[in-house]
Coordinates of C-alpha atoms in Angstrom, one line a residue:
Chain A
M1 CA -0.1 -0.5 0.0
T2 CA 2.9 2.4 0.9
R3 CA 4.3 1.5 -2.6
W4 CA 1.4 2.2 -4.4
L5 CA 1.6 5.9 -2.2
G6 CA 4.8 6.2 -3.1
L7 CA 4.4 6.2 -6.8
G8 CA 1.5 8.2 -6.4
L9 CA 3.3 10.9 -5.3
A10 CA 5.8 10.6 -8.0
V11 CA 3.4 11.1 -10.5
A12 CA 1.9 14.2 -8.7
L13 CA 5.6 15.2 -8.5
A14 CA 6.2 14.9 -12.3
F15 CA 3.1 16.7 -12.9
A16 CA 3.7 19.4 -11.0
L17 CA 7.3 19.9 -11.7
A18 CA 6.6 20.0 -15.5
V19 CA 3.6 22.1 -14.9
L20 CA 6.1 24.9 -12.2
L21 CA 9.0 24.5 -14.5
G22 CA 10.1 25.7 -18.1
P23 CA 12.2 28.0 -19.9
A24 CA 9.7 31.2 -19.2
H25 CA 9.4 31.7 -15.3
I26 CA 5.9 32.1 -14.6
P27 CA 5.5 33.3 -10.6
L28 CA 3.1 30.5 -8.8
A29 CA 0.2 33.0 -8.8
Q30 CA -0.4 33.6 -12.2
L31 CA 0.3 29.5 -12.8
A32 CA -3.3 29.3 -13.1
S33 CA -4.2 32.2 -16.0
S34 CA -1.4 32.0 -17.6
D35 CA -1.8 31.0 -21.2
I36 CA 1.8 29.4 -21.3
V37 CA 0.8 26.9 -18.4
R38 CA -2.8 26.5 -20.1
S39 CA -2.2 25.7 -23.7
L40 CA 1.7 24.7 -23.8
R41 CA 2.3 23.3 -20.5
L42 CA -0.8 21.5 -19.2
P43 CA -1.2 19.3 -22.5
R44 CA 2.4 18.3 -22.5
A45 CA 2.7 17.3 -19.0
V46 CA -0.2 15.6 -19.3
L47 CA 1.2 13.9 -22.7
A48 CA 4.1 12.7 -21.5
L49 CA 2.6 11.1 -18.8
L50 CA 0.2 9.1 -21.2
V51 CA 2.7 8.4 -23.6
G52 CA 5.5 7.5 -20.5
G53 CA 2.8 5.5 -19.3
A54 CA 2.0 3.7 -22.5
L55 CA 5.8 2.8 -23.1
G56 CA 6.3 1.5 -19.3
L57 CA 3.0 -0.8 -19.9
A58 CA 3.9 -2.0 -23.0
G59 CA 7.5 -3.1 -22.2
A60 CA 6.8 -5.1 -19.6
S61 CA 4.0 -6.9 -21.4
L62 CA 6.3 -7.1 -24.6
Q63 CA 9.4 -8.8 -21.7
A64 CA 6.8 -11.1 -20.7
L65 CA 5.6 -11.9 -24.6
V66 CA 8.5 -12.9 -26.3
R67 CA 10.3 -14.0 -22.7
N68 CA 13.3 -12.0 -22.8
P69 CA 13.9 -8.9 -20.3
L70 CA 15.9 -7.4 -22.3
A71 CA 12.9 -7.0 -24.5
D72 CA 11.3 -3.1 -24.9
P73 CA 8.5 -1.9 -26.8
F74 CA 11.3 -0.6 -30.2
L75 CA 12.6 -4.4 -30.1
L76 CA 9.9 -5.5 -32.8
G77 CA 10.9 -3.3 -35.5
L78 CA 8.3 -0.4 -34.6
S79 CA 10.7 2.3 -34.1
G80 CA 12.1 1.6 -37.6
G81 CA 9.0 1.5 -39.3
A82 CA 7.6 4.8 -37.3
S83 CA 11.1 6.5 -38.5
L84 CA 10.7 5.6 -42.2
G85 CA 7.5 7.2 -42.1
A86 CA 8.1 10.2 -40.8
V87 CA 11.0 10.9 -42.5
L88 CA 9.6 10.2 -45.7
A89 CA 6.8 12.8 -45.2
I90 CA 9.7 15.2 -44.0
A91 CA 11.1 14.2 -47.4
L92 CA 8.0 14.2 -49.4
H93 CA 7.3 17.8 -47.9
V94 CA 3.9 16.5 -46.7
T95 CA 2.6 19.3 -44.4
G96 CA 0.2 19.8 -42.0
P97 CA 0.0 19.8 -38.2
W98 CA -0.6 16.2 -38.5
A99 CA 1.3 14.8 -41.4
L100 CA 4.3 13.7 -39.0
P101 CA 2.5 11.9 -36.6
L102 CA 0.6 10.3 -39.2
A103 CA 3.0 9.3 -41.5
A104 CA 5.0 7.7 -38.3
F105 CA 1.9 6.1 -37.0
V106 CA 1.4 4.5 -40.4
G107 CA 5.0 3.4 -40.9
A108 CA 4.7 1.7 -37.1
L109 CA 1.8 -0.5 -38.4
A110 CA 3.2 -1.0 -41.8
A111 CA 6.3 -2.5 -39.5
M112 CA 4.2 -4.3 -36.7
A113 CA 1.6 -6.0 -39.7
L114 CA 5.2 -7.1 -41.6
V115 CA 6.6 -8.7 -38.3
Y116 CA 3.5 -10.0 -37.0
R117 CA 3.0 -11.8 -40.4
L118 CA 6.8 -13.1 -40.5
G119 CA 6.2 -14.2 -36.5
L120 CA 3.7 -16.3 -37.6
V121 CA 4.9 -20.0 -37.8
G122 CA 3.4 -21.9 -40.4
G123 CA 1.0 -19.0 -40.7
A124 CA -0.8 -20.5 -37.6
E125 CA 1.3 -19.7 -34.3
L126 CA 2.8 -17.0 -33.3
D127 CA 6.6 -17.5 -32.1
P128 CA 8.0 -15.0 -29.9
R129 CA 11.4 -16.0 -30.7
V130 CA 10.7 -15.5 -34.4
L131 CA 9.2 -12.5 -33.9
I132 CA 12.3 -10.9 -32.0
L133 CA 13.9 -12.1 -35.2
A134 CA 11.5 -10.6 -37.6
G135 CA 11.2 -7.3 -35.5
V136 CA 14.9 -6.9 -35.2
A137 CA 15.1 -7.9 -39.5
V138 CA 12.4 -5.3 -40.3
G139 CA 13.6 -2.9 -37.8
A140 CA 17.1 -2.8 -39.9
F141 CA 15.5 -2.6 -43.4
A142 CA 13.6 0.3 -42.5
S143 CA 16.6 2.4 -40.8
A144 CA 18.6 1.7 -43.7
V145 CA 15.8 2.8 -45.9
T146 CA 16.0 5.8 -43.4
T147 CA 19.3 6.4 -43.9
A148 CA 19.1 6.4 -47.3
I149 CA 16.7 9.1 -47.4
V150 CA 18.2 11.1 -44.8
S151 CA 21.7 11.2 -46.9
L152 CA 19.7 12.5 -49.9
S153 CA 18.5 15.3 -48.4
E154 CA 19.4 19.0 -47.2
A155 CA 20.6 20.2 -44.6
A156 CA 17.8 21.5 -43.0
Q157 CA 15.7 18.5 -43.3
L158 CA 18.3 16.9 -42.0
R159 CA 17.9 18.3 -38.7
N160 CA 14.5 17.7 -38.4
T161 CA 14.3 14.7 -39.0
F162 CA 17.0 13.2 -36.6
L163 CA 15.5 15.7 -33.7
W164 CA 12.5 13.5 -34.5
L165 CA 14.2 10.7 -33.9
W166 CA 15.1 11.0 -30.4
G167 CA 11.8 12.1 -29.4
G168 CA 10.2 15.0 -28.4
L169 CA 7.2 16.2 -26.8
S170 CA 7.0 19.9 -28.6
G171 CA 4.1 19.3 -30.5
A172 CA 1.8 18.6 -28.0
S173 CA -1.5 20.4 -27.0
W174 CA -5.1 19.5 -26.5
D175 CA -6.3 18.1 -29.5
T176 CA -3.2 15.3 -29.3
V177 CA -3.9 14.6 -25.8
L178 CA -8.0 14.3 -26.4
V179 CA -6.9 11.7 -29.2
V180 CA -4.7 9.6 -27.3
C181 CA -7.4 9.8 -24.8
V182 CA -10.0 8.1 -26.8
Y183 CA -7.3 6.0 -28.2
F184 CA -5.6 4.2 -25.6
P185 CA -8.2 3.0 -23.2
L186 CA -9.0 0.1 -25.4
P187 CA -5.2 -1.3 -25.8
V188 CA -4.2 -0.4 -22.2
A189 CA -7.2 -2.5 -20.8
V190 CA -6.2 -5.4 -23.4
L191 CA -2.7 -5.7 -21.5
L192 CA -4.5 -4.9 -17.8
A193 CA -6.5 -8.1 -18.4
A194 CA -3.8 -10.2 -19.5
A195 CA -1.7 -9.9 -16.5
R196 CA -2.9 -13.4 -14.8
P197 CA -2.3 -15.2 -18.4
L198 CA 1.1 -13.5 -18.6
D199 CA 2.4 -14.5 -14.7
L200 CA 1.7 -18.2 -16.4
L201 CA 3.8 -17.8 -20.2
A202 CA 6.7 -16.6 -17.5
L203 CA 6.6 -21.1 -17.0
G204 CA 7.2 -21.7 -21.1
E205 CA 4.3 -22.1 -23.3
E206 CA 3.9 -25.6 -22.2
P207 CA 2.9 -25.7 -18.8
A208 CA 1.0 -22.0 -19.7
R209 CA -1.3 -24.2 -22.0
H210 CA -1.5 -26.7 -18.8
L211 CA -2.5 -24.3 -16.4
G212 CA -4.7 -23.4 -18.4
A213 CA -3.4 -20.2 -20.4
D214 CA -4.9 -20.0 -24.2
V215 CA -1.5 -19.6 -25.4
E216 CA -2.2 -18.6 -28.9
P217 CA -4.9 -15.7 -28.5
L218 CA -2.9 -14.2 -25.4
R219 CA 0.2 -13.7 -27.7
R220 CA -2.0 -12.1 -30.6
R221 CA -3.8 -9.7 -28.1
V222 CA -0.6 -8.6 -26.2
Y223 CA 1.9 -8.2 -29.4
L224 CA -1.3 -6.3 -31.2
A225 CA -1.9 -4.2 -28.2
A226 CA 1.8 -3.5 -26.9
S227 CA 2.5 -2.7 -30.6
L228 CA -1.1 -0.6 -31.3
L229 CA 0.1 1.5 -28.1
T230 CA 3.9 2.1 -28.8
A231 CA 2.8 3.1 -32.4
A232 CA 0.4 5.8 -30.9
A233 CA 3.5 6.6 -28.4
V234 CA 5.7 7.1 -31.2
A235 CA 4.0 8.8 -33.4
V236 CA 2.7 11.9 -30.9
S237 CA 6.5 11.9 -29.1
G238 CA 9.2 10.2 -31.8
V239 CA 11.3 7.7 -30.6
I240 CA 11.3 7.6 -27.0
G241 CA 13.9 4.9 -25.8
F242 CA 14.7 2.8 -22.2
V243 CA 11.4 4.3 -20.5
G244 CA 9.9 0.6 -21.7
L245 CA 13.1 -1.3 -20.3
I246 CA 13.9 0.0 -17.6
V247 CA 10.5 0.6 -15.7
P248 CA 9.5 -2.4 -15.9
H249 CA 13.3 -3.5 -13.8
A250 CA 12.6 -1.1 -11.4
M251 CA 9.5 -1.9 -10.7
R252 CA 10.0 -5.9 -11.0
L253 CA 12.8 -5.1 -8.1
L254 CA 10.1 -3.0 -6.2
W255 CA 6.9 -4.9 -6.8
G256 CA 8.0 -8.5 -7.9
H257 CA 7.1 -10.1 -10.9
R258 CA 3.3 -10.4 -11.0
H259 CA 1.6 -9.0 -13.5
R260 CA -1.6 -7.9 -12.0
S261 CA 0.8 -4.7 -10.0
L262 CA 3.5 -5.4 -11.9
L263 CA 1.3 -3.8 -15.3
P264 CA 0.2 -0.8 -13.6
A265 CA 3.0 -0.1 -11.8
S266 CA 4.7 0.1 -15.4
F267 CA 2.2 2.6 -16.2
L268 CA 2.3 4.8 -13.6
A269 CA 6.4 4.9 -13.3
G270 CA 6.8 5.2 -16.7
G271 CA 4.5 8.3 -16.7
A272 CA 6.2 9.8 -14.2
L273 CA 9.7 9.4 -16.1
L274 CA 8.9 10.4 -19.0
A275 CA 7.4 13.8 -17.0
L276 CA 10.2 14.2 -15.3
A277 CA 12.4 14.0 -18.2
D278 CA 10.6 15.7 -20.8
T279 CA 11.1 18.4 -18.1
T280 CA 14.8 18.2 -18.4
A281 CA 15.0 18.4 -21.5
R282 CA 12.9 21.6 -21.7
V283 CA 15.1 23.5 -19.0
A284 CA 18.6 22.0 -19.3
V285 CA 19.9 24.2 -22.1
A286 CA 16.9 27.0 -21.8
P287 CA 15.1 28.2 -24.4
R288 CA 16.9 26.0 -26.8
E289 CA 15.1 22.1 -26.2
L290 CA 16.9 18.4 -25.7
P291 CA 15.0 15.9 -27.9
V292 CA 13.8 13.7 -24.7
G293 CA 15.2 10.8 -25.7
I294 CA 18.5 12.1 -25.0
V295 CA 17.7 12.9 -21.6
T296 CA 16.0 9.3 -20.8
A297 CA 19.0 7.3 -22.3
L298 CA 21.7 9.8 -20.3
V299 CA 19.3 8.9 -17.2
G300 CA 18.4 5.7 -18.0
V301 CA 21.6 3.9 -19.1
P302 CA 23.6 4.5 -16.1
L303 CA 20.3 3.4 -14.2
F304 CA 20.3 0.2 -16.1
A305 CA 24.0 -0.7 -15.7
V306 CA 23.4 -0.4 -11.9
M307 CA 20.1 -2.3 -12.0
L308 CA 22.4 -5.1 -14.0
R309 CA 25.1 -5.1 -11.6
R310 CA 22.6 -5.6 -8.6
W311 CA 20.3 -8.1 -10.6
T312 CA 23.6 -10.3 -12.0
A313 CA 25.1 -9.9 -8.0
S314 CA 22.1 -11.8 -6.5
Chain B
M1 CA -15.4 -50.5 -9.0
D2 CA -16.9 -48.9 -11.3
R3 CA -14.6 -46.2 -10.3
E4 CA -15.2 -42.7 -12.9
L5 CA -13.4 -42.7 -16.3
I6 CA -11.6 -39.9 -15.7
L7 CA -9.1 -39.9 -19.5
D8 CA -10.2 -42.4 -22.2
V9 CA -7.4 -41.8 -25.3
R10 CA -8.4 -44.5 -27.9
G11 CA -5.7 -45.1 -30.8
V12 CA -4.7 -42.4 -31.4
A13 CA -1.7 -41.1 -33.9
Y14 CA 0.4 -38.2 -34.4
R15 CA 3.5 -37.1 -36.1
Y16 CA 5.2 -33.7 -36.1
R17 CA 5.7 -31.2 -38.8
G18 CA 8.6 -32.1 -40.9
T19 CA 9.2 -35.8 -39.7
A20 CA 9.2 -38.7 -41.5
H21 CA 7.6 -41.0 -38.7
D22 CA 4.5 -41.4 -36.3
A23 CA 5.5 -40.1 -32.9
L24 CA 2.3 -41.8 -31.9
A25 CA 0.2 -45.0 -33.7
G26 CA -2.6 -46.9 -32.4
V27 CA -1.8 -45.7 -28.7
S28 CA -4.8 -46.1 -25.9
L29 CA -4.8 -45.3 -22.2
A30 CA -7.7 -45.1 -20.0
A31 CA -7.5 -43.8 -16.7
R32 CA -10.3 -44.1 -14.0
A33 CA -10.5 -42.1 -10.8
G34 CA -8.2 -43.7 -7.6
D35 CA -6.0 -45.5 -10.9
F36 CA -2.0 -45.1 -10.5
L37 CA -0.6 -45.9 -14.2
A38 CA 2.9 -45.3 -15.2
V39 CA 3.9 -45.2 -18.5
I40 CA 7.4 -46.3 -19.9
G41 CA 9.5 -46.6 -22.5
P42 CA 13.1 -45.5 -24.2
N43 CA 13.8 -41.9 -25.2
G44 CA 11.8 -40.8 -28.0
S45 CA 9.4 -43.2 -27.8
G46 CA 6.2 -40.8 -27.5
K47 CA 5.5 -40.2 -24.0
T48 CA 5.4 -36.8 -23.9
T49 CA 3.5 -36.5 -27.0
L50 CA 0.7 -39.1 -25.5
V51 CA -0.1 -36.3 -22.8
R52 CA -0.1 -33.4 -25.4
V53 CA -2.7 -35.4 -27.1
A54 CA -4.5 -36.5 -24.5
L55 CA -4.8 -32.7 -23.2
G56 CA -5.0 -31.0 -26.4
L57 CA -2.2 -29.4 -26.6
V58 CA -1.8 -31.1 -30.5
A59 CA -4.8 -32.2 -31.9
P60 CA -4.1 -36.6 -33.0
H61 CA -4.5 -37.1 -36.8
A62 CA -5.7 -40.6 -35.9
G63 CA -8.1 -42.1 -32.9
T64 CA -9.6 -39.6 -30.4
A65 CA -8.7 -38.5 -26.9
Q66 CA -11.5 -37.8 -24.1
V67 CA -11.6 -36.5 -20.6
L68 CA -15.2 -36.7 -19.1
G69 CA -16.5 -38.3 -21.9
R70 CA -15.4 -34.8 -24.2
P71 CA -12.6 -34.0 -26.2
P72 CA -9.7 -31.6 -25.0
A73 CA -11.0 -29.1 -27.8
A74 CA -14.5 -29.0 -26.4
W75 CA -13.4 -27.7 -23.1
S76 CA -11.7 -24.3 -22.7
R77 CA -8.2 -24.5 -21.7
R78 CA -9.1 -23.2 -18.1
A79 CA -11.9 -25.8 -17.8
L80 CA -10.0 -28.7 -18.5
A81 CA -7.1 -27.2 -16.5
R82 CA -9.4 -27.5 -13.5
V83 CA -9.5 -31.3 -14.6
A84 CA -6.4 -31.9 -15.5
G85 CA -2.8 -31.1 -13.4
V86 CA 0.4 -31.6 -14.9
V87 CA 4.1 -31.0 -13.7
P88 CA 5.6 -30.8 -17.1
Q89 CA 9.0 -32.4 -17.8
R90 CA 10.8 -29.4 -18.2
E91 CA 9.6 -25.1 -17.3
D92 CA 11.4 -22.2 -16.7
N93 CA 10.9 -19.0 -14.7
L94 CA 12.1 -16.6 -16.5
F95 CA 11.7 -13.7 -13.3
P96 CA 12.3 -14.8 -9.1
Q97 CA 9.7 -16.1 -8.0
R98 CA 8.8 -17.4 -4.2
V99 CA 7.6 -21.1 -4.0
R100 CA 3.6 -19.7 -2.6
D101 CA 3.5 -17.4 -5.9
T102 CA 4.0 -20.4 -8.3
V103 CA 2.1 -22.9 -6.6
M104 CA -0.8 -19.9 -6.2
L105 CA 0.1 -20.4 -10.3
G106 CA -2.3 -23.3 -9.9
R107 CA -5.1 -21.3 -9.2
Y108 CA -5.2 -19.5 -12.4
P109 CA -8.0 -22.0 -13.7
H110 CA -10.5 -20.9 -10.7
L111 CA -9.6 -17.2 -10.9
S112 CA -12.4 -14.9 -12.7
L113 CA -10.3 -12.2 -15.1
W114 CA -10.1 -9.1 -12.5
G115 CA -10.6 -11.0 -9.3
A116 CA -8.2 -10.9 -6.6
E117 CA -7.5 -14.1 -5.2
R118 CA -10.2 -14.8 -2.2
A119 CA -9.5 -16.9 0.8
E120 CA -10.3 -19.9 -0.3
D121 CA -7.5 -20.0 -3.2
R122 CA -5.0 -19.3 -0.8
A123 CA -6.2 -22.2 1.7
A124 CA -6.0 -24.7 -1.4
V125 CA -2.7 -23.7 -2.2
E126 CA -1.7 -24.3 1.5
R127 CA -3.5 -27.8 1.5
A128 CA -1.5 -28.3 -1.6
L129 CA 1.8 -27.8 0.0
E130 CA 0.7 -29.7 2.8
R131 CA 0.0 -32.8 1.1
C132 CA 3.4 -32.4 -0.9
D133 CA 5.1 -31.4 2.5
A134 CA 6.1 -28.0 1.3
L135 CA 4.5 -25.8 3.4
R136 CA 8.1 -25.2 5.3
L137 CA 9.2 -24.3 2.2
A138 CA 6.3 -22.1 1.3
D139 CA 8.3 -18.8 1.7
R140 CA 11.6 -19.6 0.0
W141 CA 12.5 -18.2 -3.4
L142 CA 12.6 -21.0 -6.3
W143 CA 15.7 -20.9 -6.9
T144 CA 17.1 -22.0 -3.1
L145 CA 15.3 -25.1 -3.8
S146 CA 17.4 -28.7 -4.4
A147 CA 15.8 -30.7 -6.9
G148 CA 13.5 -32.7 -4.9
E149 CA 12.0 -29.6 -3.6
Y150 CA 11.4 -28.1 -5.8
Q151 CA 10.1 -31.1 -7.9
R152 CA 7.7 -31.3 -4.7
V153 CA 6.9 -27.8 -5.3
R154 CA 5.9 -28.2 -8.9
V155 CA 3.5 -31.4 -7.7
A156 CA 1.9 -28.9 -5.1
R157 CA 1.4 -26.2 -8.0
A158 CA -0.8 -28.6 -10.0
L159 CA -2.6 -29.6 -7.0
A160 CA -3.9 -26.7 -6.3
Q161 CA -5.4 -27.0 -9.8
E162 CA -8.1 -29.0 -7.5
P163 CA -7.9 -31.6 -10.7
R164 CA -8.9 -35.2 -10.7
L165 CA -6.2 -36.2 -13.5
L166 CA -3.1 -36.0 -12.3
V167 CA 0.4 -36.5 -15.2
L168 CA 3.3 -36.2 -13.7
D169 CA 6.6 -36.2 -16.7
E170 CA 9.6 -38.1 -15.7
P171 CA 9.4 -36.1 -12.0
T172 CA 12.2 -38.1 -10.7
A173 CA 14.9 -37.6 -13.6
G174 CA 18.1 -36.4 -11.4
L175 CA 17.0 -36.8 -7.9
D176 CA 18.5 -39.0 -5.5
L177 CA 16.9 -42.5 -3.7
R178 CA 14.9 -40.9 -1.1
H179 CA 13.4 -37.9 -3.1
E180 CA 12.4 -40.6 -6.0
M181 CA 10.7 -42.8 -3.6
D182 CA 9.2 -39.6 -1.6
L183 CA 7.3 -38.9 -5.1
F184 CA 6.5 -42.0 -6.3
E185 CA 4.4 -42.8 -2.5
L186 CA 3.0 -39.0 -2.7
A187 CA 1.5 -40.0 -6.4
R188 CA 0.5 -43.2 -4.6
G189 CA -1.1 -41.6 -1.9
L190 CA -2.7 -39.1 -3.6
A191 CA -4.3 -41.8 -6.0
D192 CA -5.6 -44.5 -3.1
G193 CA -6.3 -40.9 -0.6
R194 CA -7.7 -38.6 -2.8
G195 CA -9.1 -40.9 -5.6
L196 CA -7.2 -38.9 -8.4
A197 CA -6.3 -40.5 -11.7
V198 CA -2.3 -40.8 -11.4
I199 CA -0.6 -40.7 -14.9
M200 CA 3.2 -41.3 -14.0
I201 CA 5.8 -40.9 -16.8
T202 CA 8.7 -42.4 -16.0
H203 CA 12.4 -44.4 -17.1
H204 CA 12.4 -45.8 -13.0
V205 CA 11.1 -49.2 -14.7
N206 CA 11.1 -50.9 -11.3
L207 CA 9.4 -48.0 -9.3
A208 CA 6.9 -48.3 -11.8
A209 CA 6.6 -51.8 -11.5
R210 CA 6.6 -51.4 -7.6
F211 CA 3.8 -48.7 -7.7
A212 CA 1.6 -48.7 -10.7
D213 CA -1.4 -50.5 -11.3
R214 CA -1.0 -51.1 -15.1
V215 CA 2.1 -50.1 -16.7
L216 CA 1.7 -48.8 -20.5
L217 CA 5.2 -49.6 -22.3
L218 CA 5.3 -47.6 -25.5
A219 CA 9.0 -48.1 -28.6
D220 CA 8.7 -45.8 -31.3
G221 CA 5.5 -44.3 -30.6
R222 CA 3.8 -47.4 -30.6
P223 CA 2.4 -49.8 -27.7
V224 CA 4.3 -52.5 -26.6
A225 CA 2.2 -54.3 -23.8
D226 CA -0.5 -52.5 -21.5
G227 CA -1.7 -53.9 -18.4
P228 CA -0.6 -54.8 -14.6
P229 CA 3.5 -54.6 -14.1
G230 CA 3.6 -58.5 -14.2
D231 CA 1.9 -58.5 -17.2
V232 CA 3.7 -56.1 -19.0
L233 CA 7.5 -56.9 -17.5
T234 CA 8.9 -59.7 -19.1
R235 CA 12.3 -60.8 -19.8
E236 CA 11.7 -60.9 -23.3
T237 CA 9.8 -58.2 -23.8
V238 CA 12.1 -55.8 -21.7
E239 CA 15.4 -56.6 -23.3
R240 CA 13.7 -55.9 -26.9
V241 CA 12.3 -52.8 -26.1
F242 CA 15.1 -50.9 -24.0
A243 CA 17.7 -53.7 -26.3
W244 CA 19.8 -54.8 -23.2
P245 CA 19.9 -58.1 -21.8
V246 CA 17.9 -58.4 -17.8
A247 CA 17.0 -60.7 -15.9
I248 CA 13.5 -60.6 -13.9
E249 CA 13.3 -61.2 -10.2
A250 CA 10.1 -60.9 -8.3
F251 CA 9.8 -58.9 -5.5
D252 CA 6.8 -57.6 -3.0
G253 CA 4.9 -59.7 -5.6
R254 CA 6.0 -56.9 -8.3
P255 CA 8.4 -58.5 -11.1
Q256 CA 11.9 -56.3 -10.6
M257 CA 14.2 -55.8 -13.4
I258 CA 18.2 -56.2 -13.2
P259 CA 20.0 -55.1 -16.2
L260 CA 22.9 -57.9 -16.7
R261 CA 26.8 -57.1 -17.3
K262 CA 27.5 -57.7 -21.7
G263 CA 28.6 -60.5 -22.0
R264 CA 28.3 -62.1 -18.4
E265 CA 25.2 -63.7 -18.3
P266 CA 24.6 -65.5 -14.9

């Protein structure tokens, strides 16, 4: 119980900091009436919580699905597909507020469909090992094409593309928040409902089936829901690494492996972490802004190293 | 005498994709409440495949399997897991886990999707641990257990499912004498005391002969003999199937096999 309280406080604190801090100094008294807070910081903070939560939740679910603790939401080729979509949109000068997110989303979905098809062994069963290989292959191919396009494009475009690849929430608006709020509940509910059978899957396919899990439908549901979540996250905020890898591991250390608490905890902690990282990205080198993926990597990699040491020591 | 027929497998055949011959052909097996059956045979003779077919992990290419009168495909996996508990040969825990939590996994088929564990689930876990003499292990981490303790915990997990049928797939592989005997005694006790139908797959021909009511001997996926241990374990049959000279002696009314040294038959 105290752990949940602590996690709730962490989320509240991350949210408060995201609203309070920024390149523009806004006195506390004017916080509620400030346009910057209302139309920039607030939606951005909410979006950071939601996107970070989605990445944490998708990461925890995928680690159980592919039975690999090193899995993260982007392992299965989604980032490659999304990047390719986004870079294509930039290179073809497609404009409009939704052009980039839509192109990235379509790219991620295409990668997801391709990986899913390749992962179906004999056209019937979803084999997690084949899924990983297919994800890596599709990701590598997409990033080769992406690099080819980037190397042929002009300097200004190059910078835009590069920044997008490292993620950022600067495009956040209430519209984005609304879209995400409509889109997220279904895949989130599907993943949370898979918590118990995911516990069984940690034992392996055959033991899980003997204990009553419908392994095949479970794998499809979890793969599709986690991928759809990740695709939406990458569409609104680019490729933000490490949240989906680090957060589930940290939560396992605190909560244990049982997915009924691990999945919601990963959602909350992922949101808090991304909100903090985004605040850091905004204020660290103000008035300029760091891609948030760089912050999560700079914080995440040392954290991960410490956790790995603890893990291998015990 | 007519105890309830729980598992009824008749003449099943199965071939794995991409292989040239049948892993199983014409195999039958019937288990009633209170039966202790042993399935023996050389490596690769189809023992584990028989369990897969019997409990619907794969569909037979010929023949039928029925659990309580219905083919496995007609059961949901959850409903089937409330009838049949299996201790598989192999499994690995991806994440560290405590004994009580792993036994609680056996309650999955009884839990609702969102519902929390109820008092009756916790009670079933304690009962299962108690029956396997594993209560004192309840708070230990799995990776601190010895091989014998680990197997007892896995049996407890299957018992937490509160099944009518218990299938043990080579549960004594790698165990020392005491833990081997413990497991066989436990399985026999569950059949006699709780009326479970127990199917044990094992390489221990002699323990199978001592404990089981009936023995099914498989070779190359085909049934060689099926019946009381004394009928199945004859010298001629055992030598042919296991390709080694043996002597058969009677002990306690059951046949016991003694492998001979090559070229030094008495």
